[in-house]
Short mmCIF file of C-alpha atoms in Angstrom, two decimals:
data_model
loop_
_atom_site.label_atom_id
_atom_site.label_comp_id
_atom_site.label_asym_id
_atom_site.label_seq_id
_atom_site.Cartn_x
_atom_site.Cartn_y
_atom_site.Cartn_z
CA UNK Q 12 0.20 -0.06 -0.10
CA UNK Q 13 1.65 3.21 -0.88
CA UNK Q 14 0.46 5.79 1.34
CA UNK Q 15 1.82 8.81 -1.05
CA UNK Q 16 -1.13 8.30 -2.77
CA UNK Q 17 -3.06 10.61 -0.13
CA UNK Q 18 -0.78 13.53 -0.62
CA UNK Q 19 -2.87 16.67 -1.58
CA UNK Q 20 -1.64 17.12 -5.01
CA UNK Q 21 -2.10 13.49 -6.14
CA UNK Q 22 -5.62 13.34 -4.60
CA UNK Q 23 -6.47 16.53 -6.60
CA UNK Q 24 -5.17 14.93 -10.07
CA UNK Q 25 -7.05 11.84 -9.14
CA UNK Q 26 -10.49 13.53 -8.48
CA UNK Q 27 -9.50 15.66 -11.89
CA UNK Q 28 -9.41 12.64 -13.97
CA UNK Q 29 -12.21 10.82 -12.65
CA UNK Q 30 -14.08 10.91 -16.12
CA UNK Q 31 -10.99 10.57 -18.23
CA UNK Q 32 -9.72 7.99 -20.81
CA UNK Q 33 -8.13 5.41 -18.46
CA UNK Q 34 -6.72 3.64 -21.36
CA UNK Q 35 -4.98 6.85 -22.66
CA UNK Q 36 -4.06 8.02 -19.47
CA UNK Q 37 -2.37 4.47 -18.79
CA UNK Q 38 -0.22 5.64 -21.90
CA UNK Q 39 1.20 8.68 -20.28
CA UNK Q 40 3.83 9.12 -17.76
CA UNK Q 41 3.05 9.59 -13.85
CA UNK Q 42 3.12 13.11 -13.20
CA UNK Q 43 4.59 12.50 -9.54
CA UNK Q 44 7.36 10.45 -8.99
CA UNK Q 45 6.36 8.69 -5.63
CA UNK Q 46 3.48 6.97 -7.01
CA UNK Q 47 3.09 4.91 -10.67
CA UNK Q 48 0.56 6.34 -13.24
CA UNK Q 49 -0.81 2.25 -12.72
CA UNK Q 50 -1.36 3.06 -9.11
CA UNK Q 51 -3.39 6.52 -9.92
CA UNK Q 52 -5.58 4.49 -12.41
CA UNK Q 53 -6.30 2.18 -9.80
CA UNK Q 54 -7.49 4.86 -7.65
CA UNK Q 55 -9.73 6.54 -10.19
CA UNK Q 56 -11.27 3.15 -10.80
CA UNK Q 57 -12.00 2.60 -7.10
CA UNK Q 58 -13.67 5.78 -6.95
CA UNK Q 59 -15.55 5.22 -9.97
CA UNK Q 60 -16.74 1.88 -8.73
CA UNK Q 61 -17.60 3.41 -5.23
CA UNK Q 62 -19.75 6.22 -6.54
CA UNK Q 63 -22.45 3.32 -7.60
CA UNK Q 64 -21.48 0.44 -5.09
CA UNK Q 65 -20.55 2.05 -1.71
CA UNK Q 66 -20.62 5.67 -1.67
CA UNK Q 67 -19.51 5.72 2.10
CA UNK Q 68 -16.02 5.32 1.07
CA UNK Q 69 -15.71 8.80 -0.87
CA UNK Q 70 -14.14 10.60 1.77
CA UNK Q 71 -10.47 11.80 2.02
CA UNK Q 72 -7.97 9.07 3.02
CA UNK Q 73 -9.69 6.39 1.67
CA UNK Q 74 -7.33 3.88 -0.56
CA UNK Q 75 -8.75 1.47 -2.96
CA UNK Q 76 -7.58 -1.90 -3.92
CA UNK Q 77 -7.12 -3.62 -7.38
CA UNK Q 78 -10.48 -3.88 -9.35
CA UNK Q 79 -10.81 -7.85 -8.86
CA UNK Q 80 -11.37 -7.04 -5.13
CA UNK Q 81 -13.85 -4.33 -5.83
CA UNK Q 82 -15.97 -6.46 -8.18
CA UNK Q 83 -16.59 -9.52 -5.83
CA UNK Q 84 -17.11 -6.47 -2.96
CA UNK Q 85 -20.87 -6.31 -1.77
CA UNK Q 86 -22.43 -3.12 -2.59
CA UNK Q 87 -23.47 -0.86 0.25
CA UNK Q 88 -27.15 -1.60 0.00
CA UNK Q 89 -26.85 -5.45 0.05
CA UNK Q 90 -24.40 -5.23 3.09
CA UNK Q 91 -26.87 -3.19 5.05
CA UNK Q 92 -29.57 -5.51 4.47
CA UNK Q 93 -27.37 -8.15 5.94
CA UNK Q 94 -26.54 -6.08 8.91
CA UNK Q 95 -30.05 -5.81 10.01
CA UNK Q 96 -30.77 -9.47 10.33
CA UNK Q 97 -27.16 -10.73 12.03
CA UNK Q 98 -26.22 -9.64 15.71
CA UNK Q 99 -24.35 -11.27 18.46
CA UNK Q 100 -21.31 -10.65 20.57
CA UNK Q 101 -18.48 -11.87 18.45
CA UNK Q 102 -17.96 -11.86 14.57
CA UNK Q 103 -15.23 -12.67 12.09
CA UNK Q 104 -15.11 -12.43 8.30
CA UNK Q 105 -12.99 -15.38 7.06
CA UNK Q 106 -12.51 -13.95 3.94
CA UNK Q 107 -12.85 -10.15 4.26
CA UNK Q 108 -11.81 -9.13 1.08
CA UNK Q 109 -12.39 -5.38 0.82
CA UNK Q 110 -14.19 -5.41 4.09
CA UNK Q 111 -17.31 -3.94 2.82
CA UNK Q 112 -19.63 -6.86 4.19
CA UNK Q 113 -17.75 -6.66 7.61
CA UNK Q 114 -17.74 -2.93 8.20
CA UNK Q 115 -21.78 -2.55 8.28
CA UNK Q 116 -22.01 -5.95 10.01
CA UNK Q 117 -19.64 -5.08 12.79
CA UNK Q 118 -22.16 -2.29 13.63
CA UNK Q 119 -24.26 -5.30 15.02
CA UNK Q 120 -21.33 -7.06 17.11
CA UNK Q 121 -18.98 -6.00 20.09
CA UNK Q 122 -15.69 -7.84 18.84
CA UNK Q 123 -14.68 -8.27 15.12
CA UNK Q 124 -12.14 -10.21 13.37
CA UNK Q 125 -11.06 -9.88 9.86
CA UNK Q 126 -9.29 -12.82 8.26
CA UNK Q 127 -7.54 -12.28 5.12
CA UNK Q 128 -4.80 -14.19 3.28
CA UNK Q 129 -3.73 -11.21 1.13
CA UNK Q 130 -1.48 -8.72 3.21
CA UNK Q 131 -1.61 -5.66 0.86
CA UNK Q 132 -5.40 -5.78 0.57
CA UNK Q 133 -5.81 -6.33 4.37
CA UNK Q 134 -3.30 -3.38 4.70
CA UNK Q 135 -5.72 -1.31 2.66
CA UNK Q 136 -8.99 -2.50 4.86
CA UNK Q 137 -7.04 -1.76 7.98
CA UNK Q 138 -5.98 1.61 6.79
CA UNK Q 139 -9.48 2.85 5.62
CA UNK Q 140 -11.36 1.34 8.92
CA UNK Q 141 -8.73 3.36 10.83
CA UNK Q 142 -9.90 6.26 8.95
CA UNK Q 143 -13.62 5.66 9.47
CA UNK Q 144 -13.22 5.15 13.08
CA UNK Q 145 -13.89 1.40 13.13
CA UNK Q 146 -12.15 -1.12 15.43
CA UNK Q 147 -11.42 -4.79 14.32
CA UNK Q 148 -8.59 -7.41 14.89
CA UNK Q 149 -6.90 -7.82 11.32
CA UNK Q 150 -5.26 -11.40 11.00
CA UNK Q 151 -3.25 -11.84 7.88
CA UNK Q 152 -3.45 -15.43 7.40
CA UNK Q 153 -4.34 -18.47 4.90
CA UNK Q 154 -8.09 -19.37 5.86
CA UNK Q 155 -7.51 -23.22 6.31
CA UNK Q 156 -4.37 -22.39 8.78
CA UNK Q 157 -6.33 -19.87 10.43
CA UNK Q 158 -9.07 -22.72 11.20
CA UNK Q 159 -6.65 -25.41 12.33
CA UNK Q 160 -4.95 -23.16 14.75
CA UNK Q 161 -7.97 -21.01 16.10
CA UNK Q 162 -9.01 -22.08 19.76
CA UNK Q 163 -11.67 -19.25 19.86
CA UNK Q 164 -15.75 -19.31 19.21
CA UNK Q 165 -17.92 -16.99 17.55
CA UNK Q 166 -21.62 -15.79 17.64
CA UNK Q 167 -21.34 -15.64 13.86
CA UNK Q 168 -18.92 -16.67 10.99
CA UNK Q 169 -19.34 -15.00 7.56
CA UNK Q 170 -17.63 -15.99 4.31
CA UNK Q 171 -17.64 -14.59 0.77
CA UNK Q 172 -15.74 -17.24 -1.08
CA UNK Q 173 -13.68 -16.48 -4.23
CA UNK Q 174 -15.55 -17.69 -7.10
CA UNK Q 175 -12.82 -17.69 -9.63
CA UNK Q 176 -10.40 -20.81 -10.39
CA UNK Q 177 -6.87 -20.42 -10.90
CA UNK Q 178 -7.50 -19.98 -14.63
CA UNK Q 179 -9.59 -16.75 -13.52
CA UNK Q 180 -12.64 -18.52 -14.75
CA UNK Q 181 -16.21 -17.72 -12.76
CA UNK Q 182 -16.95 -20.96 -10.73
CA UNK Q 183 -20.36 -21.56 -8.83
CA UNK Q 184 -20.25 -25.15 -7.26
CA UNK Q 185 -19.36 -24.69 -3.37
CA UNK Q 186 -16.46 -27.70 -3.93
CA UNK Q 187 -14.98 -25.31 -6.71
CA UNK Q 188 -15.06 -22.13 -4.60
CA UNK Q 189 -11.88 -21.00 -2.60
CA UNK Q 190 -12.17 -21.88 0.36
CA UNK Q 191 -14.44 -25.25 -0.34
CA UNK Q 192 -17.47 -24.78 1.64
CA UNK Q 193 -18.26 -28.65 1.38
CA UNK Q 194 -15.02 -29.44 3.10
CA UNK Q 195 -14.92 -26.81 5.86
CA UNK Q 196 -18.85 -26.45 6.71
CA UNK Q 197 -18.57 -29.02 9.81
CA UNK Q 198 -15.19 -27.40 10.95
CA UNK Q 199 -17.17 -23.84 10.65
CA UNK Q 200 -20.02 -25.31 12.92
CA UNK Q 201 -17.71 -26.50 15.53
CA UNK Q 202 -16.43 -22.97 16.37
CA UNK Q 203 -19.87 -20.85 15.77
CA UNK Q 204 -23.27 -21.10 16.59
CA UNK Q 205 -24.06 -19.88 12.99
CA UNK Q 206 -22.24 -19.52 9.37
CA UNK Q 207 -23.48 -17.13 6.82
CA UNK Q 208 -22.04 -17.61 3.20
CA UNK Q 209 -22.68 -15.23 0.49
CA UNK Q 210 -22.95 -17.20 -2.93
CA UNK Q 211 -23.57 -16.24 -6.62
CA UNK Q 212 -26.88 -15.08 -8.10
CA UNK Q 213 -26.61 -17.94 -10.59
CA UNK Q 214 -26.15 -20.86 -7.91
CA UNK Q 215 -28.95 -23.50 -8.04
CA UNK Q 216 -31.24 -23.57 -4.84
CA UNK Q 217 -31.86 -27.58 -4.97
CA UNK Q 218 -28.02 -28.10 -5.30
CA UNK Q 219 -27.31 -26.21 -2.01
CA UNK Q 220 -30.11 -28.07 -0.45
CA UNK Q 221 -28.76 -31.03 -1.04
CA UNK Q 222 -25.05 -30.42 -0.23
CA UNK Q 223 -25.66 -28.52 2.86
CA UNK Q 224 -27.26 -30.61 5.83
CA UNK Q 225 -27.18 -27.41 8.25
CA UNK Q 226 -28.86 -25.16 5.90
CA UNK Q 227 -31.91 -23.59 7.49
CA UNK Q 228 -32.06 -20.17 5.53
CA UNK Q 229 -31.70 -18.81 2.13
CA UNK Q 230 -31.81 -14.95 1.35
CA UNK Q 231 -32.15 -14.23 -2.35
CA UNK Q 232 -31.20 -10.44 -2.16
CA UNK Q 233 -32.12 -8.25 -5.64
CA UNK Q 234 -31.25 -4.62 -5.90
CA UNK Q 235 -33.63 -2.69 -8.00
CA UNK Q 236 -34.83 -5.93 -9.50
CA UNK Q 237 -31.17 -7.24 -10.16
CA UNK Q 238 -30.21 -10.45 -8.17
CA UNK Q 239 -27.12 -9.82 -6.50
CA UNK Q 240 -26.48 -12.42 -4.12
CA UNK Q 241 -27.89 -15.62 -2.58
CA UNK Q 242 -26.96 -15.83 0.90
CA UNK Q 243 -27.03 -19.18 2.92
CA UNK Q 244 -27.30 -19.71 6.76
CA UNK Q 245 -25.92 -22.79 8.54
CA UNK Q 246 -26.27 -23.98 12.04
CA UNK Q 247 -26.01 -26.91 14.17
CA UNK Q 248 -29.82 -26.26 15.81
CA UNK Q 249 -31.50 -26.22 12.34
CA UNK Q 250 -35.02 -28.05 12.95
CA UNK Q 251 -34.67 -29.19 9.27
CA UNK Q 252 -37.17 -27.05 7.97
CA UNK Q 253 -35.54 -24.22 5.65
CA UNK Q 254 -37.26 -20.67 4.99
CA UNK Q 255 -36.47 -18.75 1.72
CA UNK Q 256 -36.73 -15.00 1.93
CA UNK Q 257 -36.81 -13.06 -1.29
CA UNK Q 258 -36.02 -9.12 -1.16
CA UNK Q 259 -35.78 -6.42 -3.93
CA UNK Q 260 -34.08 -3.54 -2.17
CA UNK Q 261 -34.28 -0.16 -3.62
CA UNK Q 262 -37.94 -0.96 -4.43
CA UNK Q 263 -41.51 -0.33 -2.91
CA UNK Q 264 -42.30 -4.02 -3.08
CA UNK Q 265 -43.04 -6.28 -0.24
CA UNK Q 266 -40.51 -9.11 0.74
CA UNK Q 267 -41.50 -12.61 0.07
CA UNK Q 268 -41.10 -15.90 2.40
CA UNK Q 269 -41.86 -19.28 1.92
CA UNK Q 270 -40.82 -22.85 3.04
CA UNK Q 271 -38.45 -24.51 0.84
CA UNK Q 272 -39.81 -27.38 -0.75
CA UNK Q 273 -43.40 -26.01 -0.72
CA UNK Q 274 -43.53 -25.54 -4.60
CA UNK Q 275 -43.78 -29.39 -5.09
CA UNK Q 276 -47.18 -29.34 -3.33
CA UNK Q 277 -48.34 -26.14 -4.17
CA UNK Q 278 -51.13 -25.83 -7.35
CA UNK Q 279 -51.51 -22.75 -9.43
CA UNK Q 280 -54.79 -21.94 -10.49
CA UNK Q 281 -55.28 -21.12 -14.24
CA UNK Q 282 -57.03 -18.07 -16.06
CA UNK Q 283 -57.25 -15.64 -18.78
CA UNK Q 284 -56.30 -11.81 -18.10
CA UNK Q 285 -58.36 -9.80 -15.67
CA UNK Q 286 -58.25 -5.94 -14.52
CA UNK Q 287 -54.69 -6.50 -13.04
CA UNK Q 288 -51.51 -8.17 -14.25
CA UNK Q 289 -48.49 -9.31 -11.58
CA UNK Q 290 -45.19 -9.42 -12.39
CA UNK Q 291 -42.78 -11.25 -9.81
CA UNK Q 292 -39.90 -9.47 -9.21
CA UNK Q 293 -36.51 -11.09 -10.06
CA UNK Q 294 -35.73 -12.56 -6.73
CA UNK Q 295 -39.12 -14.43 -6.73
CA UNK Q 296 -38.35 -15.72 -9.94
CA UNK Q 297 -34.94 -16.93 -8.67
CA UNK Q 298 -36.69 -18.97 -6.28
CA UNK Q 299 -38.94 -20.62 -8.83
CA UNK Q 300 -42.03 -20.49 -6.36
CA UNK Q 301 -44.53 -19.96 -9.40
CA UNK Q 302 -47.53 -22.25 -7.88
CA UNK Q 303 -46.99 -20.89 -4.34
CA UNK Q 304 -47.64 -17.38 -5.57
CA UNK Q 305 -50.47 -18.21 -7.18
CA UNK Q 306 -51.71 -20.32 -4.05
CA UNK Q 307 -50.55 -17.51 -1.42
CA UNK Q 308 -51.99 -14.48 -3.12
CA UNK Q 309 -54.72 -16.36 -4.69
CA UNK Q 310 -54.15 -15.31 -8.40
CA UNK Q 311 -54.65 -16.95 -11.67
CA UNK Q 312 -51.58 -17.69 -13.66
CA UNK Q 313 -51.93 -17.05 -17.44
CA UNK Q 314 -50.10 -20.22 -18.61
CA UNK Q 315 -47.72 -23.22 -17.28
CA UNK Q 316 -44.77 -21.02 -19.16
CA UNK Q 317 -45.83 -17.54 -18.41
CA UNK Q 318 -44.96 -16.48 -15.03
CA UNK Q 319 -47.13 -13.63 -15.16
CA UNK Q 320 -50.58 -13.57 -12.98
CA UNK Q 321 -53.75 -11.76 -12.82
CA UNK Q 322 -56.80 -10.77 -10.47
CA UNK Q 323 -59.58 -8.32 -10.59
CA UNK Q 324 -58.49 -7.53 -7.33
CA UNK Q 325 -55.37 -5.55 -6.24
CA UNK Q 326 -53.03 -7.04 -3.75
CA UNK Q 327 -50.86 -4.49 -2.41
CA UNK Q 328 -48.29 -7.13 -0.53
CA UNK Q 329 -47.64 -8.57 -3.85
CA UNK Q 330 -43.72 -9.14 -4.30
CA UNK Q 331 -43.46 -7.38 -7.77
CA UNK Q 332 -45.15 -4.92 -9.98
CA UNK Q 333 -48.85 -4.55 -10.20
CA UNK Q 334 -50.19 -3.18 -13.54
CA UNK Q 335 -53.93 -2.33 -14.52
CA UNK Q 336 -54.11 -3.75 -18.14
CA UNK Q 337 -56.48 -4.96 -21.18
CA UNK Q 338 -56.13 -7.03 -23.71
CA UNK Q 339 -56.08 -5.45 -27.12
CA UNK Q 340 -55.40 -6.75 -30.89
CA UNK Q 341 -52.36 -5.95 -32.70
CA UNK Q 342 -54.07 -3.67 -35.20
CA UNK Q 343 -54.71 -1.25 -32.10
CA UNK Q 344 -51.19 -0.81 -31.58
CA UNK Q 345 -50.22 2.64 -32.88
CA UNK Q 346 -47.11 2.99 -34.90
CA UNK Q 347 -44.48 5.60 -33.51
CA UNK Q 348 -46.03 4.98 -29.75
CA UNK Q 349 -43.59 4.95 -26.89
CA UNK Q 350 -44.04 1.86 -24.35
CA UNK Q 351 -42.12 -0.29 -22.03
CA UNK Q 352 -42.43 -3.62 -23.76
CA UNK Q 353 -42.17 -7.00 -22.04
CA UNK Q 354 -42.21 -10.31 -23.72
CA UNK Q 355 -42.73 -13.23 -21.41
CA UNK Q 356 -43.55 -16.85 -23.29
CA UNK Q 357 -43.82 -15.35 -26.52
CA UNK Q 358 -41.71 -16.00 -29.86
CA UNK Q 359 -40.71 -12.52 -30.50
CA UNK Q 360 -38.16 -10.29 -28.20
CA UNK Q 361 -38.85 -7.28 -27.16
CA UNK Q 362 -36.36 -5.70 -29.79
CA UNK Q 363 -37.96 -7.62 -32.58
CA UNK Q 364 -41.37 -6.34 -31.26
CA UNK Q 365 -40.09 -3.01 -31.50
CA UNK Q 366 -38.90 -3.31 -34.97
CA UNK Q 367 -42.06 -5.03 -36.09
CA UNK Q 368 -44.49 -2.40 -34.62
CA UNK Q 369 -42.28 0.46 -35.36
CA UNK Q 370 -42.40 1.32 -31.54
CA UNK Q 371 -40.46 3.46 -29.21
CA UNK Q 372 -38.95 2.34 -25.78
CA UNK Q 373 -39.50 4.04 -22.61
CA UNK Q 374 -42.39 6.36 -21.22
CA UNK Q 375 -44.87 5.33 -18.77
CA UNK Q 376 -47.12 2.67 -20.41
CA UNK Q 377 -46.79 -1.01 -20.94
CA UNK Q 378 -47.26 -3.51 -23.70
CA UNK Q 379 -46.87 -7.27 -22.52
CA UNK Q 380 -46.40 -9.74 -25.21
CA UNK Q 381 -47.40 -13.10 -23.97
CA UNK Q 382 -49.41 -16.22 -23.77
CA UNK Q 383 -52.32 -17.58 -21.82
CA UNK Q 384 -53.76 -20.83 -21.98
CA UNK Q 385 -55.93 -19.95 -25.05
CA UNK Q 386 -52.86 -18.49 -26.96
CA UNK Q 387 -50.89 -15.54 -27.98
CA UNK Q 388 -52.20 -12.14 -26.45
CA UNK Q 389 -51.30 -8.73 -26.23
CA UNK Q 390 -51.85 -6.64 -23.19
CA UNK Q 391 -51.79 -2.88 -22.67
CA UNK Q 392 -51.56 -0.55 -19.63
CA UNK Q 393 -54.73 1.28 -19.07
#
């Protein structure tokens, strides 16, 4: 970690180049002999990422790590969500990385330990926490070695495993992560009441249930309808029942919880479009509880493969969008009109629909191209 980056004139240069062409900047010589142009560009990239993911770090004195460490870091919003559901006395993050999750989670615990094998990255985190006035014990050690030597117990263990292999290709199965979650899960629960693990949004939920015998909770976390994380909770005190929570942060949509496995016994009712069309958010779609949604909210599903629902009543606690719509004929579509176009279980993609009907994208009105049990239909917002 080069603390020369914190010099006033260097910080001024970094801030003045936040919108610069970084490829061109890398071809130039650093105007400061004490820092390289690569180090400067790394700080510019860090601030660019921070503007979107964790703006609380946009303050004087903060140093940013390489881009790969920033990419896997949780956003401020998802970290804040997790901090609201985890609490206790002693907390340890075994793969602290850039420490965004740990920073927010530390607000709910008295004693904090961060373990990170990358000495340079850990030094940056420790420096930043000092700047932010947050205390912790920082341990620079390989996770496996730490677990073998550790004699303490914790209320909560947190992990965010590396999801790239030695060739930097993305991996998803728990046994392919670093650390191997399958291999260490029993060890984790021997020193903690609860282990919480952040995973890829692409992970298969049924696979998780099959390989994690102590699993008792799954949270699917979306941010503005983009699924960002799947977080699993393990405990030796689990009852065998698994609760799944679907949340869509930065929206006004209700959270949705269900018993994992209930989809198999649930039955959907089918029907043609009524006054309101219900579109589940992406955290619910990731959960795959299409029959449960129909049963829980007493909604009719349009088609087996169309995950849209309908009712004549407006149900305000539905976890997704609710649109008042009517069925129209294709000849009623006015060319050059502006619509938000949705295609669900329909042969044409939105771009193809726009081209076919000469439509503009955007605005406040919706067109949904989909299928019901009776065939293809077009729905227009009222």
